[in-house]
Amino acid sequence: MSASTTALQRWWHAVWPASTLIAAIVLAWEVYARFSGVKPTTLPSPSRVVEQLISNAPALADNALPTIIATASGFALSVTSAFVFSILVDFVRPLRRALFPVFIISQTLPLVAIAPLVVLWFGFGLLPKILLIALVTFFPMMVSLVQGYDSTDKDMEWLLRSMGAGRRKVFLLARLPSAIPYFFTGLRISITYAVVGAIFAEYSGAAKGLGIYMLSAKNNFRPDLVLAAVFCSAFITLVLFGMTVVLERVSTPWVRREGEAQ
Amino acid sequence: MSAETKRLALRGVGKQFGDLNVLGDVSIDVAPGEFVSILGPSGAGKSTIFQILTGGTKADTGVIAFDGSELADASDKFALMPQKDALMPWRRIVDNATLGLEVQGLSRKTAREKVAPLFEEFGLAGFEQHYPHQLSGGMRQRVALLRTVIQQRQMLLLDEPFGALDALTRTAMQQWLERMWGQHNWTALLITHDVREAVFLSDRIYVLSARPARVTHEIRVPLARPRRVADLASPEATRIEAELLEALLGT
């Protein structure tokens, strides 16, 4: 009983500053939108956004689904290829020097300019979205993994080699597990990029999706619907982020127990 | 003692890293069942000797013989215990202990069966399923030593194994290791900069100079075994300690 109370207290202690701040911002926005005389087609009040969110829920859900599918497939492609490439560059050092400049250049491309081109080349289907998401999330994933491998304790590697382990065994037994915390850090960062990337891709042309929904709402002078869609995308991002946190906890029990033991 | 009876013999081993001359001319012998320490100032290249023995790097000069024949590049003669315990935080204690056996190709099950009876003796019974961070420093070192000896190599290489422990735990661990060594007839080479540790544990002690390292003194420790901490207060032990300190400080 007392343990659960303290858990609740701890939780409240963690969340109250942010919740209070957000509540204050929303309240100020509501007051300003209602009493300053600004038109709802310029700045809708939060209550109006919520109202529209509810009444347009079926349409929003219908458009959220393609965004979620694009995000999930693009992100899966990105994580898989980052994993494959990270192992390659870990074993073949010259490859690392060849590939990293290319990857860094790929990160300097402005998404605003690239997204319409990718849509132009690959059409309105799923493929350009997957490619754009992979473009923005691949590099952070790759860098996290490579950093993770390099963080391996040198004594641990020495110990394994003294036991007769070759490069493959040293990688599997020491370098790969050492990278797990780094992998999850990369995962948390890039999952947020992934949703933004999906919406950008849809914004540049799509049959359905939150991005194209926002664009048409904007063109119809409906900022309330734009914000309702923004709310949806933020919610999707938070859920995905939460999933990575849960996944990290489940797959790294040795880290979690450290906190619990105290 | 003739050269054939030596377990390990280093003759004139030297090593340079770039412009840094780490090992000048190191000659060391270890007989089977003997506990030998290498004592030297920090940064004297003591660990480099272990790097060379375990194939981490190659000696520039000199000859290394094991049981009378020249030491091969990828040797399976030594079990290493590095300075920090180097336990893998993601492996449970039992899986850390069996690491060397797994590398040798044993199945996890067989390896666990082999190591299981030793947990009691190493004071680790009941902690098999714990993670390393849940253990105290002294216990972690015992896991590291268990991981070392279970490999059943012909010789133990101990690289400042108790350097990171607090003074009291360190003394307790030295006492425990002395007893274990007496029971198991291990052959051990210990690197340390702790004079008392060297006296308490060793049959013989080599004193190394600062870089480039050479052997400046070789000192026997004729104290009877098993030893107790109180033995360090005996006139004999005090004399050896003073001799070692003088050798180290170069007076």
PDB file of C-alpha atoms in Angstrom, chain A residues 109-210:
ATOM      1  CA  LEU A 109      19.740  17.675 -47.923  1.00  0.00           C
ATOM      2  CA  PRO A 110      16.808  19.973 -47.067  1.00  0.00           C
ATOM      3  CA  LEU A 111      13.742  17.777 -46.746  1.00  0.00           C
ATOM      4  CA  VAL A 112      11.496  20.575 -48.129  1.00  0.00           C
ATOM      5  CA  ALA A 113      13.317  20.446 -51.449  1.00  0.00           C
ATOM      6  CA  ILE A 114      13.907  16.711 -51.611  1.00  0.00           C
ATOM      7  CA  ALA A 115      10.437  15.472 -50.658  1.00  0.00           C
ATOM      8  CA  PRO A 116       8.618  16.786 -53.808  1.00  0.00           C
ATOM      9  CA  LEU A 117      11.383  15.371 -56.002  1.00  0.00           C
ATOM     10  CA  VAL A 118      11.171  11.933 -54.422  1.00  0.00           C
ATOM     11  CA  VAL A 119       7.392  12.005 -54.907  1.00  0.00           C
ATOM     12  CA  LEU A 120       7.945  13.099 -58.525  1.00  0.00           C
ATOM     13  CA  TRP A 121      10.263  10.151 -59.114  1.00  0.00           C
ATOM     14  CA  PHE A 122       8.385   7.449 -57.232  1.00  0.00           C
ATOM     15  CA  GLY A 123       4.745   8.525 -57.395  1.00  0.00           C
ATOM     16  CA  PHE A 124       2.023   8.988 -54.777  1.00  0.00           C
ATOM     17  CA  GLY A 125       2.277   5.497 -53.336  1.00  0.00           C
ATOM     18  CA  LEU A 126       3.986   4.128 -50.235  1.00  0.00           C
ATOM     19  CA  LEU A 127       7.501   3.883 -51.695  1.00  0.00           C
ATOM     20  CA  PRO A 128       8.503   7.593 -51.684  1.00  0.00           C
ATOM     21  CA  LYS A 129       7.307   7.908 -48.091  1.00  0.00           C
ATOM     22  CA  ILE A 130       9.309   4.910 -46.974  1.00  0.00           C
ATOM     23  CA  LEU A 131      12.378   6.286 -48.717  1.00  0.00           C
ATOM     24  CA  LEU A 132      12.042   9.744 -47.172  1.00  0.00           C
ATOM     25  CA  ILE A 133      11.538   8.334 -43.678  1.00  0.00           C
ATOM     26  CA  ALA A 134      14.536   6.083 -44.145  1.00  0.00           C
ATOM     27  CA  LEU A 135      16.570   9.087 -45.306  1.00  0.00           C
ATOM     28  CA  VAL A 136      15.890  11.097 -42.144  1.00  0.00           C
ATOM     29  CA  THR A 137      16.154   8.227 -39.641  1.00  0.00           C
ATOM     30  CA  PHE A 138      18.872   6.017 -41.112  1.00  0.00           C
ATOM     31  CA  PHE A 139      21.792   8.215 -40.133  1.00  0.00           C
ATOM     32  CA  PRO A 140      20.953   8.729 -36.451  1.00  0.00           C
ATOM     33  CA  MET A 141      20.380   4.984 -36.086  1.00  0.00           C
ATOM     34  CA  MET A 142      23.608   4.136 -37.844  1.00  0.00           C
ATOM     35  CA  VAL A 143      25.668   6.615 -35.802  1.00  0.00           C
ATOM     36  CA  SER A 144      24.174   5.332 -32.528  1.00  0.00           C
ATOM     37  CA  LEU A 145      25.052   1.743 -33.365  1.00  0.00           C
ATOM     38  CA  VAL A 146      28.611   2.512 -34.461  1.00  0.00           C
ATOM     39  CA  GLN A 147      29.174   4.625 -31.341  1.00  0.00           C
ATOM     40  CA  GLY A 148      27.756   1.777 -29.284  1.00  0.00           C
ATOM     41  CA  TYR A 149      30.193  -0.750 -30.752  1.00  0.00           C
ATOM     42  CA  ASP A 150      33.068   1.636 -30.112  1.00  0.00           C
ATOM     43  CA  SER A 151      32.008   2.127 -26.489  1.00  0.00           C
ATOM     44  CA  THR A 152      32.953  -1.474 -25.709  1.00  0.00           C
ATOM     45  CA  ASP A 153      35.254  -1.827 -22.705  1.00  0.00           C
ATOM     46  CA  LYS A 154      38.785  -2.482 -23.985  1.00  0.00           C
ATOM     47  CA  ASP A 155      39.534  -4.837 -21.092  1.00  0.00           C
ATOM     48  CA  MET A 156      36.492  -6.880 -22.033  1.00  0.00           C
ATOM     49  CA  GLU A 157      37.767  -7.280 -25.595  1.00  0.00           C
ATOM     50  CA  TRP A 158      41.250  -8.145 -24.358  1.00  0.00           C
ATOM     51  CA  LEU A 159      39.781 -10.708 -21.992  1.00  0.00           C
ATOM     52  CA  LEU A 160      37.781 -12.331 -24.802  1.00  0.00           C
ATOM     53  CA  ARG A 161      40.796 -12.471 -27.100  1.00  0.00           C
ATOM     54  CA  SER A 162      42.865 -14.035 -24.303  1.00  0.00           C
ATOM     55  CA  MET A 163      40.133 -16.675 -24.089  1.00  0.00           C
ATOM     56  CA  GLY A 164      40.669 -17.419 -27.765  1.00  0.00           C
ATOM     57  CA  ALA A 165      37.760 -15.457 -29.243  1.00  0.00           C
ATOM     58  CA  GLY A 166      38.061 -14.269 -32.827  1.00  0.00           C
ATOM     59  CA  ARG A 167      36.587 -11.057 -34.237  1.00  0.00           C
ATOM     60  CA  ARG A 168      33.160 -12.575 -34.794  1.00  0.00           C
ATOM     61  CA  LYS A 169      32.904 -13.810 -31.211  1.00  0.00           C
ATOM     62  CA  VAL A 170      34.222 -10.547 -29.789  1.00  0.00           C
ATOM     63  CA  PHE A 171      31.540  -8.752 -31.792  1.00  0.00           C
ATOM     64  CA  LEU A 172      28.716 -11.047 -30.709  1.00  0.00           C
ATOM     65  CA  LEU A 173      29.737 -11.352 -27.063  1.00  0.00           C
ATOM     66  CA  ALA A 174      30.961  -7.827 -26.325  1.00  0.00           C
ATOM     67  CA  ARG A 175      30.520  -5.196 -29.039  1.00  0.00           C
ATOM     68  CA  LEU A 176      26.910  -5.940 -29.961  1.00  0.00           C
ATOM     69  CA  PRO A 177      25.562  -6.061 -26.378  1.00  0.00           C
ATOM     70  CA  SER A 178      27.555  -2.922 -25.523  1.00  0.00           C
ATOM     71  CA  ALA A 179      25.647  -1.101 -28.260  1.00  0.00           C
ATOM     72  CA  ILE A 180      22.185  -1.950 -26.945  1.00  0.00           C
ATOM     73  CA  PRO A 181      21.733   1.196 -24.794  1.00  0.00           C
ATOM     74  CA  TYR A 182      23.028   3.334 -27.679  1.00  0.00           C
ATOM     75  CA  PHE A 183      20.668   1.557 -30.054  1.00  0.00           C
ATOM     76  CA  PHE A 184      17.690   2.522 -27.922  1.00  0.00           C
ATOM     77  CA  THR A 185      18.846   6.124 -27.635  1.00  0.00           C
ATOM     78  CA  GLY A 186      19.001   6.232 -31.433  1.00  0.00           C
ATOM     79  CA  LEU A 187      15.618   4.571 -31.643  1.00  0.00           C
ATOM     80  CA  ARG A 188      14.000   7.173 -29.398  1.00  0.00           C
ATOM     81  CA  ILE A 189      15.486  10.075 -31.346  1.00  0.00           C
ATOM     82  CA  SER A 190      14.702   8.772 -34.801  1.00  0.00           C
ATOM     83  CA  ILE A 191      11.161   7.567 -34.111  1.00  0.00           C
ATOM     84  CA  THR A 192      10.166  11.227 -33.682  1.00  0.00           C
ATOM     85  CA  TYR A 193      11.941  12.135 -36.942  1.00  0.00           C
ATOM     86  CA  ALA A 194      10.102   9.280 -38.650  1.00  0.00           C
ATOM     87  CA  VAL A 195       6.613  10.701 -38.061  1.00  0.00           C
ATOM     88  CA  VAL A 196       7.731  14.168 -39.156  1.00  0.00           C
ATOM     89  CA  GLY A 197       9.303  12.620 -42.267  1.00  0.00           C
ATOM     90  CA  ALA A 198       6.102  10.749 -43.120  1.00  0.00           C
ATOM     91  CA  ILE A 199       4.003  13.896 -42.836  1.00  0.00           C
ATOM     92  CA  PHE A 200       6.466  15.846 -44.955  1.00  0.00           C
ATOM     93  CA  ALA A 201       6.334  13.182 -47.637  1.00  0.00           C
ATOM     94  CA  GLU A 202       2.526  13.209 -47.647  1.00  0.00           C
ATOM     95  CA  TYR A 203       2.502  16.988 -47.709  1.00  0.00           C
ATOM     96  CA  SER A 204       4.374  16.788 -51.000  1.00  0.00           C
ATOM     97  CA  GLY A 205       1.781  14.527 -52.538  1.00  0.00           C
ATOM     98  CA  ALA A 206      -0.314  11.605 -51.398  1.00  0.00           C
ATOM     99  CA  ALA A 207      -3.744  10.094 -51.888  1.00  0.00           C
ATOM    100  CA  LYS A 208      -4.391   9.894 -48.149  1.00  0.00           C
ATOM    101  CA  GLY A 209      -2.562  10.655 -44.936  1.00  0.00           C
ATOM    102  CA  LEU A 210      -2.303  13.248 -42.192  1.00  0.00           C
TER     103      LEU A 210
END
